[in-house]
Coordinates of C-alpha atoms and ligand atoms in Angstrom, one line a residue:
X10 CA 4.4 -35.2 -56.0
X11 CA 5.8 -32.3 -58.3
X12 CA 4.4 -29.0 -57.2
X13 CA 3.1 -28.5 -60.4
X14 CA 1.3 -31.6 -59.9
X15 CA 0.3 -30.0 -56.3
X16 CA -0.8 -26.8 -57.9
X17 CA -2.8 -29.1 -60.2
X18 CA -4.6 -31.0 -57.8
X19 CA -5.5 -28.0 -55.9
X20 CA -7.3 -27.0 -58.7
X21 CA -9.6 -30.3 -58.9
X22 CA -10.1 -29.8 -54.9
X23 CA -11.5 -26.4 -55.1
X24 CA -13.0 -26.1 -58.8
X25 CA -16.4 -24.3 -58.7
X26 CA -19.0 -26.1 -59.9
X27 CA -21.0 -24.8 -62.8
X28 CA -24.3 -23.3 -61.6
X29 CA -27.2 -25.3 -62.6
X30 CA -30.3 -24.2 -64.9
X31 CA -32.5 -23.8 -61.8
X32 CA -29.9 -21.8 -59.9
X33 CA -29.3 -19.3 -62.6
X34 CA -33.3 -18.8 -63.8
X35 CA -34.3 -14.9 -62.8
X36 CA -35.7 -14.4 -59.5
X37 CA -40.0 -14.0 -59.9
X38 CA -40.5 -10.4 -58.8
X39 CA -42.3 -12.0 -55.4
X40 CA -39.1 -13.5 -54.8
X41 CA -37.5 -9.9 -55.0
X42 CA -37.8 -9.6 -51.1
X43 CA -36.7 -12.7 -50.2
X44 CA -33.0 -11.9 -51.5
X45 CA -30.8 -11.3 -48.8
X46 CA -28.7 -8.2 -49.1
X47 CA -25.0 -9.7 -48.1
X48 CA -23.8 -12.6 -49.5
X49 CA -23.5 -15.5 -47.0
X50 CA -20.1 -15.5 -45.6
X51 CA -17.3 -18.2 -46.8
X52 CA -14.8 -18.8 -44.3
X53 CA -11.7 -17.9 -45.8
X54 CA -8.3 -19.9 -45.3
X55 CA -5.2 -17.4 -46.8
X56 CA -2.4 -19.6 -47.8
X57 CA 0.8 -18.5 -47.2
X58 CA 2.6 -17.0 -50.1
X59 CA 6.8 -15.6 -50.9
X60 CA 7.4 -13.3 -53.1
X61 CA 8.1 -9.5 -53.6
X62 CA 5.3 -7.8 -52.5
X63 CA 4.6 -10.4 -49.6
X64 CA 8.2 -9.3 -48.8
X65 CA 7.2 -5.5 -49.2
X66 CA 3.8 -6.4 -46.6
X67 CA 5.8 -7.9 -44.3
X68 CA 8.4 -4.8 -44.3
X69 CA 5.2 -2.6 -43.8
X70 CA 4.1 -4.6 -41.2
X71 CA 7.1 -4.4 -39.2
X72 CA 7.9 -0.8 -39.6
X73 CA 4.5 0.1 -38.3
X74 CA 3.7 -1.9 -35.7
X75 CA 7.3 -1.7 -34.4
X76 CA 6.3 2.3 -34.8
X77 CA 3.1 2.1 -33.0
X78 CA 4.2 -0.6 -30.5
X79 CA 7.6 1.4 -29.6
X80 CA 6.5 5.0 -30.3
X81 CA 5.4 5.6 -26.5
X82 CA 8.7 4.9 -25.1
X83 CA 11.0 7.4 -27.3
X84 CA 12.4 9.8 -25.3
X85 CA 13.0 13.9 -26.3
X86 CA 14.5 16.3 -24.2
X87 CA 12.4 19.5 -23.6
X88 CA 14.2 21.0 -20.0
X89 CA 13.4 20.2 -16.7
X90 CA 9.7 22.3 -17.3
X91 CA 7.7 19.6 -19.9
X92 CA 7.8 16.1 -20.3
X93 CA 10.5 13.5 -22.0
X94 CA 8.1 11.8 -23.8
X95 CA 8.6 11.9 -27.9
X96 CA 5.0 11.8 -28.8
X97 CA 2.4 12.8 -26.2
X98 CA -1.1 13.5 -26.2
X99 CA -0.9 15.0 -22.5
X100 CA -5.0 15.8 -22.3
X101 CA -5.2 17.3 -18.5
X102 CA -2.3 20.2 -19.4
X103 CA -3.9 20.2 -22.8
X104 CA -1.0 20.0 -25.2
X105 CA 0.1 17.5 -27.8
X106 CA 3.9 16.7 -28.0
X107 CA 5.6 15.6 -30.8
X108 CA 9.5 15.7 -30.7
X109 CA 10.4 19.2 -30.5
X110 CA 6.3 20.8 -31.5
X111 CA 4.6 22.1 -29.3
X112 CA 1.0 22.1 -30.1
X113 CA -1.7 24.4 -27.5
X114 CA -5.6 23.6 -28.0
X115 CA -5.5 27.2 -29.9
X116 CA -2.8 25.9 -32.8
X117 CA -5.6 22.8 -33.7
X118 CA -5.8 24.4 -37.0
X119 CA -2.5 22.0 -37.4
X120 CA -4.2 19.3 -37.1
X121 CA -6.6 20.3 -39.5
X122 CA -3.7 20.8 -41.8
X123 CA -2.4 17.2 -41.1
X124 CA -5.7 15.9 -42.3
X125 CA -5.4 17.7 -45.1
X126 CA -2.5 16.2 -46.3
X127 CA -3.4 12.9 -44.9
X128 CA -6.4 13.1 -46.9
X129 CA -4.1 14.3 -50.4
X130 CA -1.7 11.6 -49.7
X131 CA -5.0 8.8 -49.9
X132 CA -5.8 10.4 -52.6
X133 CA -2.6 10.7 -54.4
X134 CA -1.7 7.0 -53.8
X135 CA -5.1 6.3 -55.2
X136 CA -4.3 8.0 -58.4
X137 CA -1.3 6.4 -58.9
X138 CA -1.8 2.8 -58.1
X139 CA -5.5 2.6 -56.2
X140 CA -5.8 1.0 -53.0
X141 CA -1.9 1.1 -51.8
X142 CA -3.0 2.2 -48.7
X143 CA -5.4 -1.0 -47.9
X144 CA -3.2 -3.2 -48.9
X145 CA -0.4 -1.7 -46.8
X146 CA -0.8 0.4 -44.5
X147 CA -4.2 0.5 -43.5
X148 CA -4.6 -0.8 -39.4
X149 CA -7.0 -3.5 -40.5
X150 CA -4.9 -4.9 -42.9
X151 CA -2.2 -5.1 -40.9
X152 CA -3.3 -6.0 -37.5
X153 CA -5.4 -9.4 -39.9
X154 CA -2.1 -9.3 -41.7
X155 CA -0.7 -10.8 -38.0
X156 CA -3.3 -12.2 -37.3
X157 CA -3.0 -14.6 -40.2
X158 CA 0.5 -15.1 -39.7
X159 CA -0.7 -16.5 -35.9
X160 CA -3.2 -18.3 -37.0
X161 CA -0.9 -20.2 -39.7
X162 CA 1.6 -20.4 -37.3
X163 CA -0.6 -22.2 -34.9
X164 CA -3.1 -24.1 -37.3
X165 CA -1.1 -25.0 -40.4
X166 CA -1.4 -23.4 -43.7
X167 CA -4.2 -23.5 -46.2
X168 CA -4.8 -27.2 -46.8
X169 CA -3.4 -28.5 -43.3
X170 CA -6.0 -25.7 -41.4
X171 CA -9.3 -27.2 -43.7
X172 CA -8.8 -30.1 -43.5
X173 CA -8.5 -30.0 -39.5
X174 CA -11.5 -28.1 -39.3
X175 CA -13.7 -30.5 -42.0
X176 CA -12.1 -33.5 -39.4
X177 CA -13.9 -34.4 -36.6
X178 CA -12.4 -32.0 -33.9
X179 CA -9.8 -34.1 -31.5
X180 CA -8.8 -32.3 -28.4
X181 CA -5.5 -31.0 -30.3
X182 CA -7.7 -29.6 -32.6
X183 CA -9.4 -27.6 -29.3
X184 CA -5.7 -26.9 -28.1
X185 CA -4.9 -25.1 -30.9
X186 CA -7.8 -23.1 -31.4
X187 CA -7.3 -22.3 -27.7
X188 CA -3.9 -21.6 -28.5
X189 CA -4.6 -19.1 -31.6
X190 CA -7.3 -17.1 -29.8
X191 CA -5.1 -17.0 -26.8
X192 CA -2.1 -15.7 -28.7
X193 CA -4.4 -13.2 -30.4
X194 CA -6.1 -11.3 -27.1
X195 CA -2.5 -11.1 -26.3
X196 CA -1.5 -9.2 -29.6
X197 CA -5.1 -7.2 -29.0
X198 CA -4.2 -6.9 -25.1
X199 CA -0.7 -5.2 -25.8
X200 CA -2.7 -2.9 -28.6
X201 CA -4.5 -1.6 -26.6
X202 CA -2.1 -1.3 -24.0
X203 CA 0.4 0.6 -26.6
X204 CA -2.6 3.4 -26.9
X205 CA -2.9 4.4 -23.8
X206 CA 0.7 4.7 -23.6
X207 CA 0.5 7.4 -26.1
X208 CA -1.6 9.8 -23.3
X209 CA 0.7 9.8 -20.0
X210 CA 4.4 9.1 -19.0
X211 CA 5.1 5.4 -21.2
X212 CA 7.5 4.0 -18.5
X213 CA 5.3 5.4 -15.5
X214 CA 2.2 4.6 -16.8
X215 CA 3.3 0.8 -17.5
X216 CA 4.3 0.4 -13.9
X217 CA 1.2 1.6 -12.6
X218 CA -0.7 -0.7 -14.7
X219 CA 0.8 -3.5 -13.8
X220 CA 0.6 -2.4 -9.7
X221 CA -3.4 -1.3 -10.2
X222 CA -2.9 2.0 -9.4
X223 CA -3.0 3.0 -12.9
X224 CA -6.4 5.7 -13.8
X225 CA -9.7 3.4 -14.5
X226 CA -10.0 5.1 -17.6
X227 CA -6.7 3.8 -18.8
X228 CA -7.7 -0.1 -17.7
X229 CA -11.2 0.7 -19.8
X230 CA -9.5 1.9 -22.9
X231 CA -7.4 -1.0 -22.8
X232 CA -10.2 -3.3 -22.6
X233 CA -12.4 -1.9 -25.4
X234 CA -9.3 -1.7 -27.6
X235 CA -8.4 -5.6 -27.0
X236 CA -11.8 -5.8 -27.4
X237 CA -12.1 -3.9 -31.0
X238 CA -8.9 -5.4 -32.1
X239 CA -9.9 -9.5 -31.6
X240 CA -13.1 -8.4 -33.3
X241 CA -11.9 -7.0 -36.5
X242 CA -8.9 -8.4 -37.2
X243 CA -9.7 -12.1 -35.5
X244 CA -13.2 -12.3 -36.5
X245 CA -14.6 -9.9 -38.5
X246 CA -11.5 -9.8 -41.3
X247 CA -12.2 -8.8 -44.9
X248 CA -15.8 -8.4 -43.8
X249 CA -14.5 -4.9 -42.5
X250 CA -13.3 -4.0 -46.1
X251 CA -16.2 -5.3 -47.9
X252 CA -18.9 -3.9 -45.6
X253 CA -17.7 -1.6 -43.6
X254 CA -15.3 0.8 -44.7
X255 CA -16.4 3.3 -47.4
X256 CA -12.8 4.1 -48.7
X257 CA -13.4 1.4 -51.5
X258 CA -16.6 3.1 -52.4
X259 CA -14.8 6.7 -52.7
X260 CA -11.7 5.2 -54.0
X261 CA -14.1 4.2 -57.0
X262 CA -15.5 7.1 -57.6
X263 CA -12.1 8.9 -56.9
X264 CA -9.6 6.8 -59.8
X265 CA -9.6 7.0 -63.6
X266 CA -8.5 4.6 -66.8
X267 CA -4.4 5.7 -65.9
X268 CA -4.4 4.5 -62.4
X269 CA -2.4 1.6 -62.0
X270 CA -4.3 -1.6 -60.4
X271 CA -3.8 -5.1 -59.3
X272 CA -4.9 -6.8 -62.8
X273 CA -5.3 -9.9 -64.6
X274 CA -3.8 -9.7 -68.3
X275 CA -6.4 -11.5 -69.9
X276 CA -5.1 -11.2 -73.0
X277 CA -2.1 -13.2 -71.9
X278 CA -4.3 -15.4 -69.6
X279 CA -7.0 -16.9 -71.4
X280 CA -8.2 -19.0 -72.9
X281 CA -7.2 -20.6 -69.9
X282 CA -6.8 -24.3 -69.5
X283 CA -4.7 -26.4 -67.9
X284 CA -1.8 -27.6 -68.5
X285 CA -1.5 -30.9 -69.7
X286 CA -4.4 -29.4 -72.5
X287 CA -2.2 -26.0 -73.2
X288 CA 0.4 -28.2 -74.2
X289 CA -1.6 -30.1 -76.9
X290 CA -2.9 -26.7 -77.7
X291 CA 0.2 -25.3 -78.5
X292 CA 1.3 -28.5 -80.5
X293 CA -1.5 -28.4 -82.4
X294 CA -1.0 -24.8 -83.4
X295 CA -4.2 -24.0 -81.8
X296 CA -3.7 -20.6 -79.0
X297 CA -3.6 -21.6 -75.4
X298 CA -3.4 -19.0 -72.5
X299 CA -1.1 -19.0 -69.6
X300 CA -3.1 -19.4 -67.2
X301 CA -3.1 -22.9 -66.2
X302 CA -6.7 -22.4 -63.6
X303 CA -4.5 -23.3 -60.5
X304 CA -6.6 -20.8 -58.3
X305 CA -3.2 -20.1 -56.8
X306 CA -3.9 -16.6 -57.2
X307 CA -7.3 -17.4 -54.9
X308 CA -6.1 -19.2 -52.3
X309 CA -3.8 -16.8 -51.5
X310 CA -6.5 -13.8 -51.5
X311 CA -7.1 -12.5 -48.1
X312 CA -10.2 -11.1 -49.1
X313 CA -10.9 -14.1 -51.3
X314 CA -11.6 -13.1 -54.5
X315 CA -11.0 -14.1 -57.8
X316 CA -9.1 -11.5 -59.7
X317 CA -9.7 -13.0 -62.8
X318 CA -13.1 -11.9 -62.8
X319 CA -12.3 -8.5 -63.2
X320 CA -11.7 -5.3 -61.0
X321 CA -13.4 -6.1 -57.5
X322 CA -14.1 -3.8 -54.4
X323 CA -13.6 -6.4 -52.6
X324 CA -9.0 -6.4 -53.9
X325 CA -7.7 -4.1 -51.3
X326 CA -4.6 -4.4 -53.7
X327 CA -2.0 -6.3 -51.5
X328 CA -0.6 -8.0 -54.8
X329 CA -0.6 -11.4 -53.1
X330 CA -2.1 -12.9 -56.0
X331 CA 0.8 -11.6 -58.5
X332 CA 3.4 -13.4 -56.1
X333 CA 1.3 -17.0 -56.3
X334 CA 1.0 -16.3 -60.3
X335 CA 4.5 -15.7 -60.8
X336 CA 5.8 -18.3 -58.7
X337 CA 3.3 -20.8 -60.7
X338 CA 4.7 -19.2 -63.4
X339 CA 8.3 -19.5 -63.0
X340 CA 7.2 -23.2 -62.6
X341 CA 6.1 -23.7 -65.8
X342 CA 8.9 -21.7 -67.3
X343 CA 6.5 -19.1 -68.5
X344 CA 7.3 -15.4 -68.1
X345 CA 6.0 -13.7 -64.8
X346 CA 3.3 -10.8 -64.2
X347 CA 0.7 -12.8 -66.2
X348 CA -1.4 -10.8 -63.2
X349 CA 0.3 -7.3 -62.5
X350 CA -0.2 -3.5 -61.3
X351 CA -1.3 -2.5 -64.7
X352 CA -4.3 -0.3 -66.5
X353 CA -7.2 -2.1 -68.8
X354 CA -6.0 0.1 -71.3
X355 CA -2.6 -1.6 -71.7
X356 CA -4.6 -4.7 -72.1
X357 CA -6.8 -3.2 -74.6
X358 CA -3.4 -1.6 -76.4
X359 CA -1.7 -4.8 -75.9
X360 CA -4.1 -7.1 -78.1
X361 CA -4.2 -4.0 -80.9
X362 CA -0.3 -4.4 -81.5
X363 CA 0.5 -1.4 -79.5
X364 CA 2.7 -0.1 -76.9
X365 CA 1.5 -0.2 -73.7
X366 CA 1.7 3.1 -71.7
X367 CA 1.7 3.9 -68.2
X368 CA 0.7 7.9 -67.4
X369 CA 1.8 8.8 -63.9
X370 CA 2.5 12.5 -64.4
X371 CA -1.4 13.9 -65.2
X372 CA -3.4 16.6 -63.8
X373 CA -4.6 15.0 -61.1
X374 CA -1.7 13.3 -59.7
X375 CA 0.3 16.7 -60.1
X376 CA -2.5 18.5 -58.8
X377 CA -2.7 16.6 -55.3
X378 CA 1.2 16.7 -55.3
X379 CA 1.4 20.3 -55.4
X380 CA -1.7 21.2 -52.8
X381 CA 0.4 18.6 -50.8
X382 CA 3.2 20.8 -50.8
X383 CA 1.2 23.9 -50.2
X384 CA -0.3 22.6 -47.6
X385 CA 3.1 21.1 -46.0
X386 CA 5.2 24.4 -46.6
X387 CA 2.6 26.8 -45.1
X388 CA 2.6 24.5 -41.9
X389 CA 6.5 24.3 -41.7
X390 CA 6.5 27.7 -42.1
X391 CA 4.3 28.9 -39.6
X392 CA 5.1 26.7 -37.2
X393 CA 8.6 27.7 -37.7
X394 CA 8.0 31.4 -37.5
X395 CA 5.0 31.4 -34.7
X396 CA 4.9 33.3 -31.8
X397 CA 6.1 32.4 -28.2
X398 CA 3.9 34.3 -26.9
X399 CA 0.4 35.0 -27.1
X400 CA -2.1 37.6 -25.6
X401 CA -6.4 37.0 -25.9
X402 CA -8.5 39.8 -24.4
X403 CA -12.4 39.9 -23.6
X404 CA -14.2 42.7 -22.8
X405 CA -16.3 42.8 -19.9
X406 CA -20.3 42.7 -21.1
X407 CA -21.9 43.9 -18.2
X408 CA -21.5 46.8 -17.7
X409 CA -20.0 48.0 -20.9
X410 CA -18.3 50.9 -19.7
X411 CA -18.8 52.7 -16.0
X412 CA -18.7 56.3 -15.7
X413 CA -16.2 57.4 -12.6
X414 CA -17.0 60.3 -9.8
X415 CA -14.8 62.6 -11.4
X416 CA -16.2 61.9 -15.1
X417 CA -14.1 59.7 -15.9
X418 CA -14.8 56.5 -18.5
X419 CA -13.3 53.1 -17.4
X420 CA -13.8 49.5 -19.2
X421 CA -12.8 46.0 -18.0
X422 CA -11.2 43.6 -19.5
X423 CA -10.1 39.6 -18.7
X424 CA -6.7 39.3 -20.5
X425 CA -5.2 35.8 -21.2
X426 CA -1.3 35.7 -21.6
X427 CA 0.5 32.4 -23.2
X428 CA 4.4 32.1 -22.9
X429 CA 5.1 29.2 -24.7
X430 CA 8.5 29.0 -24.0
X431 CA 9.7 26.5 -21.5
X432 CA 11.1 29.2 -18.9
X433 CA 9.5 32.2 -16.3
X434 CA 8.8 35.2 -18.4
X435 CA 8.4 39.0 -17.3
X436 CA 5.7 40.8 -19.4
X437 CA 4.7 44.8 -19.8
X438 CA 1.5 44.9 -20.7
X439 CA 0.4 48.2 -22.4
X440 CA -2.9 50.0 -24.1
X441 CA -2.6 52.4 -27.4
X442 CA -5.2 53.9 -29.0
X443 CA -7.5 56.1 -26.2
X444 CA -5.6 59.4 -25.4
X445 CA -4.8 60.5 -21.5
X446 CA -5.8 56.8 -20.3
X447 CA -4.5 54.9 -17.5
X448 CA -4.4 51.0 -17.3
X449 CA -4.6 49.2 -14.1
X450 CA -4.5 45.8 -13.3
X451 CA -6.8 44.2 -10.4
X452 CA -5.3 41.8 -7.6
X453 CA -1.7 42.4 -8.5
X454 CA 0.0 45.0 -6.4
X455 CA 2.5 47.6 -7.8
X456 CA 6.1 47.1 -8.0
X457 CA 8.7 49.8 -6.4
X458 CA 10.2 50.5 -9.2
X459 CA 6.4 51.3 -10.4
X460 CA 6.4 49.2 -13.5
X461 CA 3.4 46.7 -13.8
X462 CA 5.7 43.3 -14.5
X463 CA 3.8 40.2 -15.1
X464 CA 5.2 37.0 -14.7
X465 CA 4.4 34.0 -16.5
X466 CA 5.5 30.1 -15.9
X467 CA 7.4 28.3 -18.3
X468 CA 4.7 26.4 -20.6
X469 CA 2.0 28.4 -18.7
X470 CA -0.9 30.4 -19.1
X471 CA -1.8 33.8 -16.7
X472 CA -5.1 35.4 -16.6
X473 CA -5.2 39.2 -15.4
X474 CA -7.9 41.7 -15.0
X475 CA -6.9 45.0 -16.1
X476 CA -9.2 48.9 -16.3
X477 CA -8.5 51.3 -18.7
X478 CA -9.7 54.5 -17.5
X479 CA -10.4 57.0 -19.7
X480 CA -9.3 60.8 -18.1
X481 CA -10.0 63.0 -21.4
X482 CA -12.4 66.0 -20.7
X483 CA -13.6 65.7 -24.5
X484 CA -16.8 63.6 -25.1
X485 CA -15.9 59.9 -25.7
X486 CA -16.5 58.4 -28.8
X487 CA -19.2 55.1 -28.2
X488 CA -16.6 52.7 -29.3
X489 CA -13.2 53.5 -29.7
X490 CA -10.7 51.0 -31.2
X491 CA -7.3 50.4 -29.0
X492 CA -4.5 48.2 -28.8
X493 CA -3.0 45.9 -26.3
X494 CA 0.1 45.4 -26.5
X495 CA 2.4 42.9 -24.8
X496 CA 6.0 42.9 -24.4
X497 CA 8.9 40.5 -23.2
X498 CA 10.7 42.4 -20.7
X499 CA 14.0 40.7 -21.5
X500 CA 13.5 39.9 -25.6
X501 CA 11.6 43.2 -26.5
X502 CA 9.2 40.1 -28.7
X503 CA 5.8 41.7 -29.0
X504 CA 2.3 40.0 -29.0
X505 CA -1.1 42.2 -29.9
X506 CA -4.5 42.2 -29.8
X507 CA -7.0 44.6 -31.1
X508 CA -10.3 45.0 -28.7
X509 CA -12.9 48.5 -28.1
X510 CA -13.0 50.9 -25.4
X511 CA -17.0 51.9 -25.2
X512 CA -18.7 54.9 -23.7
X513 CA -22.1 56.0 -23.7
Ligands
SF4_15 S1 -3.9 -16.4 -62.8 FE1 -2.1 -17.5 -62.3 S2 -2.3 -18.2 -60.2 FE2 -4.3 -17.6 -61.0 S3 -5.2 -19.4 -61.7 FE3 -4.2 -18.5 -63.5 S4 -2.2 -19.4 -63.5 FE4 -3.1 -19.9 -61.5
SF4_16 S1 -7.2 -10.1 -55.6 FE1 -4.9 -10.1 -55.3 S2 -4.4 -7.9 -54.8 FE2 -6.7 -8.2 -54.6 S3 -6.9 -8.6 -52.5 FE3 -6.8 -10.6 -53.5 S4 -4.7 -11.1 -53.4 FE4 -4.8 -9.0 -52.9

């Protein structure tokens, strides 16, 4: 059997019958209620497919689960006073590590920033050629990505796999269904596994996983994320992109007429017949399309739709379909992209007689390029020009301000000193702003040579009560604005903070 003669017979197998009259009368209004809101679910069976953009989804697949799955165990040098690990989400010292950044809980603000352009970059693939991010890169298309390639691996391809399940199930037929679900808990085991690798010493953290003396949390995490990860990319599958996910529901309301998209040249395509009939067609001088109604590009659909039919939320855009048409295609010695990333107003230009056009530069895709950049440069540049040190001050509530024996004003204050730098640190902590005032610090004693040092750990934070008293005989003012200020003893790099000194 040709493969054309394959492709043909495919097409008799799964050719949809017409509805009937009954089926296709309007609902009575009574009836209204009794219409379920989701669409029964069809059991869909991917068949494998080779071509350019299967080759480009399997090089996304690769690159980032070999990033997430490996991630964890690169290594970064920081000094003997942090740890190795590359990328590191170290909760109970609260920082976030990511080859040589730093981040403390009070620099969040980045990761505000990284949303940003997370957000920009959705947005900006959007415009350009819709949903390159489901089809991609997205976790759930990935992770069901491998999970198909398991489950063909294990139960055939397309036909093979239906036909197996429509059979009468032997015991082989039980030991590779065992075999499949087994293989994918272990794919959902070591995902969840990689995660928690991501929060403590990789290396460490495996061996004490595999000993028990790993944390409990770290043993639950893993378990709800095997558990997640067998659910939606096992079981629940496209359902997550056509239920669950709103992206395609933004993404709608987000594109325009110029964005690129994975499309169906109907003007090439139709009217579609097959092939045996195009090519009386064509004899007789009579138009035929290309499209020969193989359902190739269908089978193939992980999300199993019919592209044909027109733009679908349920096409996350993975191309599939134009590697099945173009290899059916090349068959039949007819020219390839008869389905393509392409706009409904080439199609429309296309059957005028004109030039299609393709507009990439526009205002909007320039527009979330350049806030992009904005939003990148002022993050490389102030996280390339922040402080390594850092000073917070509170002023004591209650009381506000004490009057002294000797008249006197003093305030309090709790003063919070960051050295960010991964060695000790001597700092001079001093107060402008109230005339004839004295600063002293509470629990630490004096040094000989009378200066007030203040030594901070490498990485560390150090909290320190100070008093500033004020000695001026002329009334106070009730509030007074001063200046802390404090200094590296061996740099001379300054870090202030503006606070009040009260008085009655
Ligand atoms: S569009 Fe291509 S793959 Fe799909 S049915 Fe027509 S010829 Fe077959
Ligand atoms: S219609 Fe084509 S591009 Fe859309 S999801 Fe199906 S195979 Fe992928």
């Amino acid at each position: 059997m040709t493969g054309l003669e394959v492709l043909v017979r495919d097409a008799e197998v799964d050719a949809v019958k017409p509805p009937s009259a009954a089926s296709q009368a309007a609902p009575a209004a009574d009836d209204i209620d009794d219409i379920p809101l989701y669409a029964p679910r069809r059991k869909i069976y991917p068949q494998s497919v080779h071509g350019f953009f299967r080759r480009i989804k399997w090089a996304a697949l690769f690159l980032t689960l070999g990033v997430y799955y490996l991630l964890p165990f690169a290594r970064w040098d920081r000094g003997p006073n942090a740890p190795h690990q590359a990328v590191l989400i170290d909760f109970p010292n609260r920082r976030f590590y990511f080859f040589p950044i730093e981040i403390w809980p009070q620099e969040i603000y980045y990761l505000t920033g990284l949303l940003i352009i997370a957000a920009l970059v959705l947005f900006l693939m959007n415009a350009v050629a819709g949903r390159l991010w489901c089809g991609y890169l997205c976790p759930q298309t990935v992770w069901t990505d491998l999970f198909f390639a398991i489950e063909r691996w294990v139960e055939g391809d397309r036909r093979e796999h239906m036909q197996r399940d429509a059979r009468k199930w032997t015991a082989q037929t039980w030991a590779r269904k065992g075999l499949k679900h087994f293989l994918w808990l272990m794919v959902a085991w070591w995902t969840g596994g990689a995660w928690v690798l991501y929060f403590a010493d990789a290396p460490t953290l495996v061996k004490d996983l595999a000993t028990g003396q790993a944390p409990f949390i770290a043993y639950a995490w893993i378990g709800i994320l095997t558990f997640t990860t067998y659910a939606l990319a096992g079981h629940m599958r496209e359902q997550v992109c056509l239920y669950m996910c709103p992206w395609p529901r933004i993404q709608a309301a987000l594109t325009d007429e110029y964005a690129l998209n994975v499309t169906y040249r109907y003007d090439r395509g139709e009217p579609r017949c097959s092939v045996k009939k195009a090519e009386q067609l064509r004899s007789a001088g009579a138009p035929a399309g290309d499209c020969v109604d193989c359902l190739q590009c269908v089978h193939v659909c992980p999300t199993g739709i019919d592209i044909r039919q027109g733009p679908n939320l349920g096409c996350i855009q993975c191309g599939l379909c134009i590697d099945a048409c173009d290899n059916v295609m090349a068959k039949l010695s007819r020219p390839t992209r008869l389905i393509a990333f392409d706009t409904d107003l080439n199609i429309k230009a296309r059957m005028e007689g004109k030039q299609p056009f393709y507009r990439l530069i526009r205002m909007r895709t320039v527009l979330y390029a350049a806030v992009i950049v904005l939003v990148g440069g002022i993050m490389v540049f102030t996280l390339a020009t922040r402080d390594s040190e850092g000073i917070s001050v509170i002023h004591d509530r209650n009381p506000m301000y004490v009057r002294m024996s000797d008249g006197a004003l003093r305030n309090a204050y709790t003063i919070r000193i960051v050295n960010k730098q991964l060695k000790h640190r001597d700092f001079i902590l001093s107060v402008d702003g109230v005339p004839s005032s004295l600063i002293d610090f509470i629990g630490l004693p004096p040094r000989a040579d009378g200066r007030q040092l203040i030594d901070v750990g490498p990485d560390q934070t150090r909290e320190v009560r100070v008093t500033v008293t004020d000695y001026a005989t002329t009334a106070p003012a009730p509030s007074t604005s001063i200046l802390f200020s404090l200094i590296d003893v061996a740099t001379g790099e300054v870090a202030q903070m503006r606070d009040h000194f009260f008085g009655p």
